[in-house]
Amino acid sequence: MLSLFGSGIGRGIAIGPAYVLKNSEIEIPELTLEKSNVNAEVKRFKAAISATESSYKFLLKNLPKDAPKESAAFINAHMLMLQDPMMVNESIKIIKSQLVNAEYALQSQANNLIQVFEQMEDAYLRAKKADVQHVTNRILRHLLNIVSHNLDEFNDEDLSGKIVVGKDLSPAETIFLKERKVASFATDLGSQISHTAIIARSLKMPAVVGLHGSTRAINDNDLLIVDGMRGTILINPTSSVLSEYKARLSKLRSREKDLATLTKKLSNTQNGQRIQLMANIEKAKDVKDVKRVNAAGVGLYRTEYLFMNREQAPTETEQFKEYKRITRSVGKVVTIRTLDIGGDKQLEFNYPNKLSSESPLGLRAVRLCLKHVDVFKPQLRAILRASAFGKVAIMIPMLSNFDEISQVLTIIKQTKAELKADNLAFDSRVKIGGMIEVPAAAIMAEKFAKKLDFLSIGTNDLIQYTLAIDRVDDAVNYLYDPLHPAVLNLIRHVIRAGKKAKIPVSLCGEMAGNVKYTRLLLGLGLKNFSMDPNYLLDVKERILAADTTKFRYLVSRIINADNPTQARDFLNELNLI
Ligand code: PEP
Ligand code: MG
């Protein structure tokens, strides 16, 4: 048995066979054929085409019910290419006329087609060249018998119950894993605070990231235990370890049952403070968890996930339907955050050019929306229209200066006027709030609070920007510290600013769902928490047992600590009161 250590994600444990990702490059041999072999080569090519067709059909048949709507159309379009004479007949002509092998002929013809698409004026048609290469690669894999484990949407292997092992995963790939019923994943890179980690937690998928060497140490079908709490991977465990983990799994389940008894309880502290516990969601599917734990509403709906794993942006109508569906089914306030892409959250499509920067300091979130009002406006219209069907609040991510607020408010005003002119209903008093994720915004919180209806502290980014640590870079992950006095001072400053302006302040970063920080945040005066619903009852349990009148002294020691170790010692003391 071998153990690997990294950063754990989620509360659970997963046990299953490894599925090691190998994105093998396709090398195309160039062979000259004897004339007598040409017919056999054409036959081999046709057989690969029909094998490719069967694998597409398998995919279509096994498409998950909740797969994006375009998936089937996408697969059908690729299947049609397999019948296209430009793809098939022309490749056969090349085999016959140039006496070359099928792989070489196919790739030559694909290159010809790609060249044609590249010259197209229309950006949409230009993008079609990627489809040609996609289909070509798939046929090539059949011709060359390449078994490659990768995570494109055309993977037709049965992944259910498997533990995916790879170098790194994007948030979009993580959603794909869940759709394919993967049990868990382990990656060499990544950090606990990345969006991949956040998605894994919300999907209840335990995982370990930052393992450095997992892809070398683990082989396909090795039996793995993934311990999201301890951050360990056990490779081919002994039978006694396996039974120990099975026992831990059943303990975890009974703890969940115990926590469920708190669902209906009001979240009041021992000294009678009412604390609002809201949920963070990424998709409509998460609403069932919001209801299961009886959250006070949705404090953060990350709409960018509606834009992921697809070929085009959702239209205003599609967005409206989705926001309306969620608003109606939650039946309590839903705080819809406007598009927050950039950094580690990237889209697959261009709009018409690549929209967002990969740098966390680049063109992302509200900056991007203000630059591309054509992206922003349809979303605002959709959110406002949904507000006619329930309690909706609009939340703007990554504000860094006052002008951005003014610009956003002007665009919202214009959008409302346009909706009125179009005779479309909306809630004219919809609340507009801003996320405090940038130190500049935190410092300016008093001013921001005068213009906004509520503030929400996004500690994931606030910590990243305050401490100058890329939240997805595991090399500097050790510096990511919610207890850093600079961070705590900013949080306290924002809470006080909200109090002064008499507007609500919530905290919706991962810190809100970590019971280690519940007492500290209560002691800093926080009244509204928003978190992954899967952690809400644990936090509620802490709140029910808390008496905030006893926290003042230790909270002030933590915030004034000289170094992280001292802060941690005081935090431990606070948690033991
Ligand atoms: C945050 O930054 O704390 C936050 C909630 O937003 P996200 O994690 O989506 O960046
Ligand atoms: Mg953020």
PDB file of N, CA and C in Angstrom, residues 75-165:
ATOM      1  N   ILE A  75     -23.235  16.179 -31.172  1.00  0.00           N
ATOM      2  CA  ILE A  75     -22.818  14.823 -31.558  1.00  0.00           C
ATOM      3  C   ILE A  75     -23.408  14.477 -32.932  1.00  0.00           C
ATOM      4  N   ASN A  76     -24.677  14.866 -33.121  1.00  0.00           N
ATOM      5  CA  ASN A  76     -25.304  14.589 -34.422  1.00  0.00           C
ATOM      6  C   ASN A  76     -24.550  15.273 -35.555  1.00  0.00           C
ATOM      7  N   ALA A  77     -24.144  16.514 -35.289  1.00  0.00           N
ATOM      8  CA  ALA A  77     -23.420  17.261 -36.336  1.00  0.00           C
ATOM      9  C   ALA A  77     -22.115  16.533 -36.664  1.00  0.00           C
ATOM     10  N   HIS A  78     -21.445  16.017 -35.649  1.00  0.00           N
ATOM     11  CA  HIS A  78     -20.195  15.295 -35.900  1.00  0.00           C
ATOM     12  C   HIS A  78     -20.459  13.981 -36.628  1.00  0.00           C
ATOM     13  N   MET A  79     -21.575  13.351 -36.301  1.00  0.00           N
ATOM     14  CA  MET A  79     -21.907  12.094 -36.988  1.00  0.00           C
ATOM     15  C   MET A  79     -22.158  12.335 -38.467  1.00  0.00           C
ATOM     16  N   LEU A  80     -22.812  13.480 -38.746  1.00  0.00           N
ATOM     17  CA  LEU A  80     -23.102  13.810 -40.150  1.00  0.00           C
ATOM     18  C   LEU A  80     -21.819  13.961 -40.957  1.00  0.00           C
ATOM     19  N   MET A  81     -20.797  14.491 -40.300  1.00  0.00           N
ATOM     20  CA  MET A  81     -19.514  14.673 -40.996  1.00  0.00           C
ATOM     21  C   MET A  81     -18.952  13.334 -41.479  1.00  0.00           C
ATOM     22  N   LEU A  82     -19.329  12.267 -40.756  1.00  0.00           N
ATOM     23  CA  LEU A  82     -18.824  10.947 -41.141  1.00  0.00           C
ATOM     24  C   LEU A  82     -19.428  10.469 -42.459  1.00  0.00           C
ATOM     25  N   GLN A  83     -20.518  11.148 -42.858  1.00  0.00           N
ATOM     26  CA  GLN A  83     -21.126  10.775 -44.143  1.00  0.00           C
ATOM     27  C   GLN A  83     -20.792  11.793 -45.222  1.00  0.00           C
ATOM     28  N   ASP A  84     -20.076  12.820 -44.831  1.00  0.00           N
ATOM     29  CA  ASP A  84     -19.799  13.896 -45.779  1.00  0.00           C
ATOM     30  C   ASP A  84     -18.772  13.427 -46.818  1.00  0.00           C
ATOM     31  N   PRO A  85     -19.147  13.481 -48.121  1.00  0.00           N
ATOM     32  CA  PRO A  85     -18.200  13.044 -49.162  1.00  0.00           C
ATOM     33  C   PRO A  85     -16.874  13.803 -49.087  1.00  0.00           C
ATOM     34  N   MET A  86     -16.935  15.070 -48.635  1.00  0.00           N
ATOM     35  CA  MET A  86     -15.698  15.851 -48.556  1.00  0.00           C
ATOM     36  C   MET A  86     -14.728  15.234 -47.552  1.00  0.00           C
ATOM     37  N   MET A  87     -15.289  14.556 -46.586  1.00  0.00           N
ATOM     38  CA  MET A  87     -14.444  13.947 -45.567  1.00  0.00           C
ATOM     39  C   MET A  87     -14.074  12.509 -45.994  1.00  0.00           C
ATOM     40  N   VAL A  88     -15.094  11.757 -46.383  1.00  0.00           N
ATOM     41  CA  VAL A  88     -14.881  10.328 -46.616  1.00  0.00           C
ATOM     42  C   VAL A  88     -14.372  10.060 -48.038  1.00  0.00           C
ATOM     43  N   ASN A  89     -15.175  10.458 -49.044  1.00  0.00           N
ATOM     44  CA  ASN A  89     -14.800  10.117 -50.428  1.00  0.00           C
ATOM     45  C   ASN A  89     -13.461  10.735 -50.820  1.00  0.00           C
ATOM     46  N   GLU A  90     -13.262  11.987 -50.385  1.00  0.00           N
ATOM     47  CA  GLU A  90     -12.012  12.654 -50.766  1.00  0.00           C
ATOM     48  C   GLU A  90     -10.812  11.964 -50.124  1.00  0.00           C
ATOM     49  N   SER A  91     -10.990  11.477 -48.891  1.00  0.00           N
ATOM     50  CA  SER A  91      -9.874  10.761 -48.244  1.00  0.00           C
ATOM     51  C   SER A  91      -9.586   9.468 -49.011  1.00  0.00           C
ATOM     52  N   ILE A  92     -10.654   8.784 -49.421  1.00  0.00           N
ATOM     53  CA  ILE A  92     -10.460   7.529 -50.179  1.00  0.00           C
ATOM     54  C   ILE A  92      -9.733   7.819 -51.500  1.00  0.00           C
ATOM     55  N   LYS A  93     -10.120   8.957 -52.107  1.00  0.00           N
ATOM     56  CA  LYS A  93      -9.449   9.330 -53.370  1.00  0.00           C
ATOM     57  C   LYS A  93      -7.951   9.490 -53.141  1.00  0.00           C
ATOM     58  N   ILE A  94      -7.605  10.107 -51.983  1.00  0.00           N
ATOM     59  CA  ILE A  94      -6.177  10.333 -51.689  1.00  0.00           C
ATOM     60  C   ILE A  94      -5.459   8.990 -51.489  1.00  0.00           C
ATOM     61  N   ILE A  95      -6.139   8.075 -50.779  1.00  0.00           N
ATOM     62  CA  ILE A  95      -5.523   6.742 -50.573  1.00  0.00           C
ATOM     63  C   ILE A  95      -5.206   6.127 -51.948  1.00  0.00           C
ATOM     64  N   LYS A  96      -6.203   6.212 -52.836  1.00  0.00           N
ATOM     65  CA  LYS A  96      -6.055   5.530 -54.132  1.00  0.00           C
ATOM     66  C   LYS A  96      -5.061   6.244 -55.046  1.00  0.00           C
ATOM     67  N   SER A  97      -5.158   7.580 -55.083  1.00  0.00           N
ATOM     68  CA  SER A  97      -4.318   8.285 -56.050  1.00  0.00           C
ATOM     69  C   SER A  97      -2.874   8.433 -55.567  1.00  0.00           C
ATOM     70  N   GLN A  98      -2.701   8.632 -54.249  1.00  0.00           N
ATOM     71  CA  GLN A  98      -1.323   8.864 -53.771  1.00  0.00           C
ATOM     72  C   GLN A  98      -0.700   7.605 -53.184  1.00  0.00           C
ATOM     73  N   LEU A  99      -1.462   6.510 -53.144  1.00  0.00           N
ATOM     74  CA  LEU A  99      -1.002   5.236 -52.571  1.00  0.00           C
ATOM     75  C   LEU A  99      -0.444   5.441 -51.159  1.00  0.00           C
ATOM     76  N   VAL A 100      -1.263   6.109 -50.330  1.00  0.00           N
ATOM     77  CA  VAL A 100      -0.837   6.347 -48.939  1.00  0.00           C
ATOM     78  C   VAL A 100      -1.812   5.682 -47.971  1.00  0.00           C
ATOM     79  N   ASN A 101      -1.371   5.540 -46.740  1.00  0.00           N
ATOM     80  CA  ASN A 101      -2.218   4.895 -45.730  1.00  0.00           C
ATOM     81  C   ASN A 101      -3.401   5.786 -45.347  1.00  0.00           C
ATOM     82  N   ALA A 102      -4.408   5.163 -44.759  1.00  0.00           N
ATOM     83  CA  ALA A 102      -5.667   5.854 -44.461  1.00  0.00           C
ATOM     84  C   ALA A 102      -5.461   7.023 -43.496  1.00  0.00           C
ATOM     85  N   GLU A 103      -4.635   6.847 -42.469  1.00  0.00           N
ATOM     86  CA  GLU A 103      -4.429   7.916 -41.492  1.00  0.00           C
ATOM     87  C   GLU A 103      -3.894   9.163 -42.182  1.00  0.00           C
ATOM     88  N   TYR A 104      -2.867   8.930 -43.027  1.00  0.00           N
ATOM     89  CA  TYR A 104      -2.232  10.064 -43.686  1.00  0.00           C
ATOM     90  C   TYR A 104      -3.218  10.757 -44.636  1.00  0.00           C
ATOM     91  N   ALA A 105      -3.973   9.923 -45.373  1.00  0.00           N
ATOM     92  CA  ALA A 105      -4.941  10.486 -46.328  1.00  0.00           C
ATOM     93  C   ALA A 105      -6.005  11.300 -45.589  1.00  0.00           C
ATOM     94  N   LEU A 106      -6.471  10.751 -44.503  1.00  0.00           N
ATOM     95  CA  LEU A 106      -7.534  11.441 -43.749  1.00  0.00           C
ATOM     96  C   LEU A 106      -7.031  12.778 -43.202  1.00  0.00           C
ATOM     97  N   GLN A 107      -5.845  12.773 -42.606  1.00  0.00           N
ATOM     98  CA  GLN A 107      -5.361  14.029 -42.038  1.00  0.00           C
ATOM     99  C   GLN A 107      -5.082  15.059 -43.134  1.00  0.00           C
ATOM    100  N   SER A 108      -4.596  14.592 -44.321  1.00  0.00           N
ATOM    101  CA  SER A 108      -4.351  15.548 -45.419  1.00  0.00           C
ATOM    102  C   SER A 108      -5.664  16.199 -45.835  1.00  0.00           C
ATOM    103  N   GLN A 109      -6.714  15.368 -45.959  1.00  0.00           N
ATOM    104  CA  GLN A 109      -7.993  15.934 -46.372  1.00  0.00           C
ATOM    105  C   GLN A 109      -8.555  16.849 -45.279  1.00  0.00           C
ATOM    106  N   ALA A 110      -8.359  16.461 -44.015  1.00  0.00           N
ATOM    107  CA  ALA A 110      -8.828  17.324 -42.912  1.00  0.00           C
ATOM    108  C   ALA A 110      -8.106  18.674 -42.977  1.00  0.00           C
ATOM    109  N   ASN A 111      -6.800  18.630 -43.277  1.00  0.00           N
ATOM    110  CA  ASN A 111      -6.056  19.901 -43.383  1.00  0.00           C
ATOM    111  C   ASN A 111      -6.621  20.773 -44.495  1.00  0.00           C
ATOM    112  N   ASN A 112      -6.993  20.119 -45.624  1.00  0.00           N
ATOM    113  CA  ASN A 112      -7.588  20.905 -46.724  1.00  0.00           C
ATOM    114  C   ASN A 112      -8.862  21.598 -46.254  1.00  0.00           C
ATOM    115  N   LEU A 113      -9.698  20.821 -45.538  1.00  0.00           N
ATOM    116  CA  LEU A 113     -10.982  21.394 -45.081  1.00  0.00           C
ATOM    117  C   LEU A 113     -10.739  22.499 -44.055  1.00  0.00           C
ATOM    118  N   ILE A 114      -9.787  22.273 -43.183  1.00  0.00           N
ATOM    119  CA  ILE A 114      -9.499  23.271 -42.138  1.00  0.00           C
ATOM    120  C   ILE A 114      -9.062  24.576 -42.786  1.00  0.00           C
ATOM    121  N   GLN A 115      -8.259  24.440 -43.856  1.00  0.00           N
ATOM    122  CA  GLN A 115      -7.795  25.639 -44.560  1.00  0.00           C
ATOM    123  C   GLN A 115      -8.974  26.429 -45.120  1.00  0.00           C
ATOM    124  N   VAL A 116      -9.932  25.696 -45.685  1.00  0.00           N
ATOM    125  CA  VAL A 116     -11.120  26.353 -46.253  1.00  0.00           C
ATOM    126  C   VAL A 116     -11.866  27.107 -45.144  1.00  0.00           C
ATOM    127  N   PHE A 117     -12.066  26.437 -44.006  1.00  0.00           N
ATOM    128  CA  PHE A 117     -12.793  27.091 -42.898  1.00  0.00           C
ATOM    129  C   PHE A 117     -12.031  28.310 -42.371  1.00  0.00           C
ATOM    130  N   GLU A 118     -10.713  28.180 -42.347  1.00  0.00           N
ATOM    131  CA  GLU A 118      -9.911  29.290 -41.811  1.00  0.00           C
ATOM    132  C   GLU A 118     -10.099  30.567 -42.610  1.00  0.00           C
ATOM    133  N   GLN A 119     -10.387  30.385 -43.915  1.00  0.00           N
ATOM    134  CA  GLN A 119     -10.532  31.582 -44.748  1.00  0.00           C
ATOM    135  C   GLN A 119     -11.926  32.198 -44.685  1.00  0.00           C
ATOM    136  N   MET A 120     -12.821  31.580 -43.970  1.00  0.00           N
ATOM    137  CA  MET A 120     -14.202  32.093 -43.903  1.00  0.00           C
ATOM    138  C   MET A 120     -14.230  33.412 -43.137  1.00  0.00           C
ATOM    139  N   GLU A 121     -15.077  34.302 -43.591  1.00  0.00           N
ATOM    140  CA  GLU A 121     -15.251  35.597 -42.913  1.00  0.00           C
ATOM    141  C   GLU A 121     -15.959  35.415 -41.579  1.00  0.00           C
ATOM    142  N   ASP A 122     -16.990  34.580 -41.638  1.00  0.00           N
ATOM    143  CA  ASP A 122     -17.863  34.402 -40.497  1.00  0.00           C
ATOM    144  C   ASP A 122     -17.141  33.655 -39.356  1.00  0.00           C
ATOM    145  N   ALA A 123     -17.119  34.291 -38.161  1.00  0.00           N
ATOM    146  CA  ALA A 123     -16.370  33.701 -37.034  1.00  0.00           C
ATOM    147  C   ALA A 123     -16.934  32.339 -36.653  1.00  0.00           C
ATOM    148  N   TYR A 124     -18.260  32.199 -36.787  1.00  0.00           N
ATOM    149  CA  TYR A 124     -18.899  30.940 -36.413  1.00  0.00           C
ATOM    150  C   TYR A 124     -18.403  29.806 -37.316  1.00  0.00           C
ATOM    151  N   LEU A 125     -18.364  30.103 -38.634  1.00  0.00           N
ATOM    152  CA  LEU A 125     -17.909  29.066 -39.568  1.00  0.00           C
ATOM    153  C   LEU A 125     -16.426  28.788 -39.391  1.00  0.00           C
ATOM    154  N   ARG A 126     -15.675  29.856 -39.082  1.00  0.00           N
ATOM    155  CA  ARG A 126     -14.236  29.681 -38.849  1.00  0.00           C
ATOM    156  C   ARG A 126     -14.004  28.683 -37.709  1.00  0.00           C
ATOM    157  N   ALA A 127     -14.881  28.797 -36.713  1.00  0.00           N
ATOM    158  CA  ALA A 127     -14.726  27.925 -35.538  1.00  0.00           C
ATOM    159  C   ALA A 127     -14.988  26.456 -35.880  1.00  0.00           C
ATOM    160  N   LYS A 128     -15.625  26.213 -37.029  1.00  0.00           N
ATOM    161  CA  LYS A 128     -15.965  24.836 -37.428  1.00  0.00           C
ATOM    162  C   LYS A 128     -14.733  23.976 -37.676  1.00  0.00           C
ATOM    163  N   LYS A 129     -13.586  24.638 -37.902  1.00  0.00           N
ATOM    164  CA  LYS A 129     -12.376  23.851 -38.170  1.00  0.00           C
ATOM    165  C   LYS A 129     -12.057  22.948 -36.963  1.00  0.00           C
ATOM    166  N   ALA A 130     -12.436  23.411 -35.784  1.00  0.00           N
ATOM    167  CA  ALA A 130     -12.183  22.595 -34.586  1.00  0.00           C
ATOM    168  C   ALA A 130     -13.003  21.307 -34.664  1.00  0.00           C
ATOM    169  N   ASP A 131     -14.232  21.414 -35.209  1.00  0.00           N
ATOM    170  CA  ASP A 131     -15.069  20.214 -35.339  1.00  0.00           C
ATOM    171  C   ASP A 131     -14.434  19.216 -36.297  1.00  0.00           C
ATOM    172  N   VAL A 132     -13.872  19.745 -37.383  1.00  0.00           N
ATOM    173  CA  VAL A 132     -13.246  18.853 -38.365  1.00  0.00           C
ATOM    174  C   VAL A 132     -12.126  18.074 -37.680  1.00  0.00           C
ATOM    175  N   GLN A 133     -11.308  18.775 -36.890  1.00  0.00           N
ATOM    176  CA  GLN A 133     -10.188  18.079 -36.251  1.00  0.00           C
ATOM    177  C   GLN A 133     -10.680  17.096 -35.187  1.00  0.00           C
ATOM    178  N   HIS A 134     -11.762  17.494 -34.522  1.00  0.00           N
ATOM    179  CA  HIS A 134     -12.349  16.613 -33.508  1.00  0.00           C
ATOM    180  C   HIS A 134     -12.744  15.270 -34.121  1.00  0.00           C
ATOM    181  N   VAL A 135     -13.503  15.361 -35.213  1.00  0.00           N
ATOM    182  CA  VAL A 135     -13.994  14.140 -35.867  1.00  0.00           C
ATOM    183  C   VAL A 135     -12.804  13.354 -36.424  1.00  0.00           C
ATOM    184  N   THR A 136     -11.861  14.070 -37.016  1.00  0.00           N
ATOM    185  CA  THR A 136     -10.679  13.411 -37.584  1.00  0.00           C
ATOM    186  C   THR A 136      -9.937  12.637 -36.493  1.00  0.00           C
ATOM    187  N   ASN A 137      -9.739  13.289 -35.351  1.00  0.00           N
ATOM    188  CA  ASN A 137      -9.019  12.624 -34.259  1.00  0.00           C
ATOM    189  C   ASN A 137      -9.729  11.351 -33.826  1.00  0.00           C
ATOM    190  N   ARG A 138     -11.034  11.451 -33.826  1.00  0.00           N
ATOM    191  CA  ARG A 138     -11.796  10.285 -33.373  1.00  0.00           C
ATOM    192  C   ARG A 138     -11.635   9.107 -34.349  1.00  0.00           C
ATOM    193  N   ILE A 139     -11.652   9.431 -35.644  1.00  0.00           N
ATOM    194  CA  ILE A 139     -11.449   8.349 -36.624  1.00  0.00           C
ATOM    195  C   ILE A 139     -10.007   7.834 -36.509  1.00  0.00           C
ATOM    196  N   LEU A 140      -9.077   8.768 -36.340  1.00  0.00           N
ATOM    197  CA  LEU A 140      -7.668   8.362 -36.234  1.00  0.00           C
ATOM    198  C   LEU A 140      -7.445   7.416 -35.067  1.00  0.00           C
ATOM    199  N   ARG A 141      -8.118   7.692 -33.954  1.00  0.00           N
ATOM    200  CA  ARG A 141      -7.953   6.819 -32.784  1.00  0.00           C
ATOM    201  C   ARG A 141      -8.397   5.399 -33.100  1.00  0.00           C
ATOM    202  N   HIS A 142      -9.489   5.305 -33.901  1.00  0.00           N
ATOM    203  CA  HIS A 142      -9.945   3.965 -34.280  1.00  0.00           C
ATOM    204  C   HIS A 142      -8.958   3.314 -35.241  1.00  0.00           C
ATOM    205  N   LEU A 143      -8.440   4.118 -36.163  1.00  0.00           N
ATOM    206  CA  LEU A 143      -7.484   3.550 -37.129  1.00  0.00           C
ATOM    207  C   LEU A 143      -6.215   3.079 -36.440  1.00  0.00           C
ATOM    208  N   LEU A 144      -5.788   3.847 -35.452  1.00  0.00           N
ATOM    209  CA  LEU A 144      -4.502   3.547 -34.807  1.00  0.00           C
ATOM    210  C   LEU A 144      -4.649   2.744 -33.520  1.00  0.00           C
ATOM    211  N   ASN A 145      -5.904   2.384 -33.211  1.00  0.00           N
ATOM    212  CA  ASN A 145      -6.175   1.644 -31.965  1.00  0.00           C
ATOM    213  C   ASN A 145      -5.631   2.351 -30.734  1.00  0.00           C
ATOM    214  N   ILE A 146      -5.811   3.646 -30.687  1.00  0.00           N
ATOM    215  CA  ILE A 146      -5.294   4.384 -29.523  1.00  0.00           C
ATOM    216  C   ILE A 146      -6.352   4.393 -28.438  1.00  0.00           C
ATOM    217  N   VAL A 147      -5.982   3.880 -27.287  1.00  0.00           N
ATOM    218  CA  VAL A 147      -6.910   3.985 -26.157  1.00  0.00           C
ATOM    219  C   VAL A 147      -6.392   5.164 -25.346  1.00  0.00           C
ATOM    220  N   SER A 148      -7.097   6.271 -25.414  1.00  0.00           N
ATOM    221  CA  SER A 148      -6.581   7.407 -24.643  1.00  0.00           C
ATOM    222  C   SER A 148      -7.648   7.850 -23.670  1.00  0.00           C
ATOM    223  N   HIS A 149      -7.251   8.033 -22.450  1.00  0.00           N
ATOM    224  CA  HIS A 149      -8.203   8.507 -21.462  1.00  0.00           C
ATOM    225  C   HIS A 149      -8.168  10.018 -21.479  1.00  0.00           C
ATOM    226  N   ASN A 150      -9.186  10.624 -21.966  1.00  0.00           N
ATOM    227  CA  ASN A 150      -9.244  12.078 -21.847  1.00  0.00           C
ATOM    228  C   ASN A 150     -10.667  12.475 -21.526  1.00  0.00           C
ATOM    229  N   LEU A 151     -10.843  13.763 -21.277  1.00  0.00           N
ATOM    230  CA  LEU A 151     -12.151  14.158 -20.769  1.00  0.00           C
ATOM    231  C   LEU A 151     -12.925  15.001 -21.753  1.00  0.00           C
ATOM    232  N   ASP A 152     -12.798  14.711 -23.053  1.00  0.00           N
ATOM    233  CA  ASP A 152     -13.651  15.514 -23.909  1.00  0.00           C
ATOM    234  C   ASP A 152     -15.060  14.924 -23.882  1.00  0.00           C
ATOM    235  N   GLU A 153     -15.975  15.691 -24.431  1.00  0.00           N
ATOM    236  CA  GLU A 153     -17.372  15.275 -24.321  1.00  0.00           C
ATOM    237  C   GLU A 153     -17.654  14.012 -25.119  1.00  0.00           C
ATOM    238  N   PHE A 154     -16.637  13.538 -25.873  1.00  0.00           N
ATOM    239  CA  PHE A 154     -16.847  12.344 -26.679  1.00  0.00           C
ATOM    240  C   PHE A 154     -16.267  11.099 -26.030  1.00  0.00           C
ATOM    241  N   ASN A 155     -15.896  11.240 -24.808  1.00  0.00           N
ATOM    242  CA  ASN A 155     -15.398  10.077 -24.096  1.00  0.00           C
ATOM    243  C   ASN A 155     -16.581   9.119 -23.897  1.00  0.00           C
ATOM    244  N   ASP A 156     -16.466   7.922 -24.453  1.00  0.00           N
ATOM    245  CA  ASP A 156     -17.611   7.012 -24.367  1.00  0.00           C
ATOM    246  C   ASP A 156     -17.347   5.853 -23.409  1.00  0.00           C
ATOM    247  N   GLU A 157     -16.326   6.014 -22.556  1.00  0.00           N
ATOM    248  CA  GLU A 157     -16.067   4.935 -21.599  1.00  0.00           C
ATOM    249  C   GLU A 157     -17.006   5.062 -20.402  1.00  0.00           C
ATOM    250  N   ASP A 158     -17.173   3.956 -19.705  1.00  0.00           N
ATOM    251  CA  ASP A 158     -18.016   4.003 -18.509  1.00  0.00           C
ATOM    252  C   ASP A 158     -17.163   4.506 -17.345  1.00  0.00           C
ATOM    253  N   LEU A 159     -17.449   5.734 -16.905  1.00  0.00           N
ATOM    254  CA  LEU A 159     -16.608   6.335 -15.865  1.00  0.00           C
ATOM    255  C   LEU A 159     -17.228   6.228 -14.478  1.00  0.00           C
ATOM    256  N   SER A 160     -18.421   5.635 -14.391  1.00  0.00           N
ATOM    257  CA  SER A 160     -19.121   5.692 -13.109  1.00  0.00           C
ATOM    258  C   SER A 160     -18.361   4.939 -12.022  1.00  0.00           C
ATOM    259  N   GLY A 161     -18.282   5.580 -10.865  1.00  0.00           N
ATOM    260  CA  GLY A 161     -17.601   4.976  -9.721  1.00  0.00           C
ATOM    261  C   GLY A 161     -16.082   5.059  -9.786  1.00  0.00           C
ATOM    262  N   LYS A 162     -15.550   5.631 -10.893  1.00  0.00           N
ATOM    263  CA  LYS A 162     -14.080   5.669 -11.030  1.00  0.00           C
ATOM    264  C   LYS A 162     -13.494   6.893 -10.316  1.00  0.00           C
ATOM    265  N   ILE A 163     -12.217   6.812 -10.058  1.00  0.00           N
ATOM    266  CA  ILE A 163     -11.515   7.954  -9.466  1.00  0.00           C
ATOM    267  C   ILE A 163     -10.540   8.470 -10.516  1.00  0.00           C
ATOM    268  N   VAL A 164     -10.834   9.671 -11.011  1.00  0.00           N
ATOM    269  CA  VAL A 164     -10.036  10.223 -12.094  1.00  0.00           C
ATOM    270  C   VAL A 164      -8.745  10.808 -11.539  1.00  0.00           C
ATOM    271  N   VAL A 165      -7.634  10.407 -12.150  1.00  0.00           N
ATOM    272  CA  VAL A 165      -6.323  10.888 -11.702  1.00  0.00           C
ATOM    273  C   VAL A 165      -5.711  11.660 -12.865  1.00  0.00           C
TER     274      VAL A 165
END
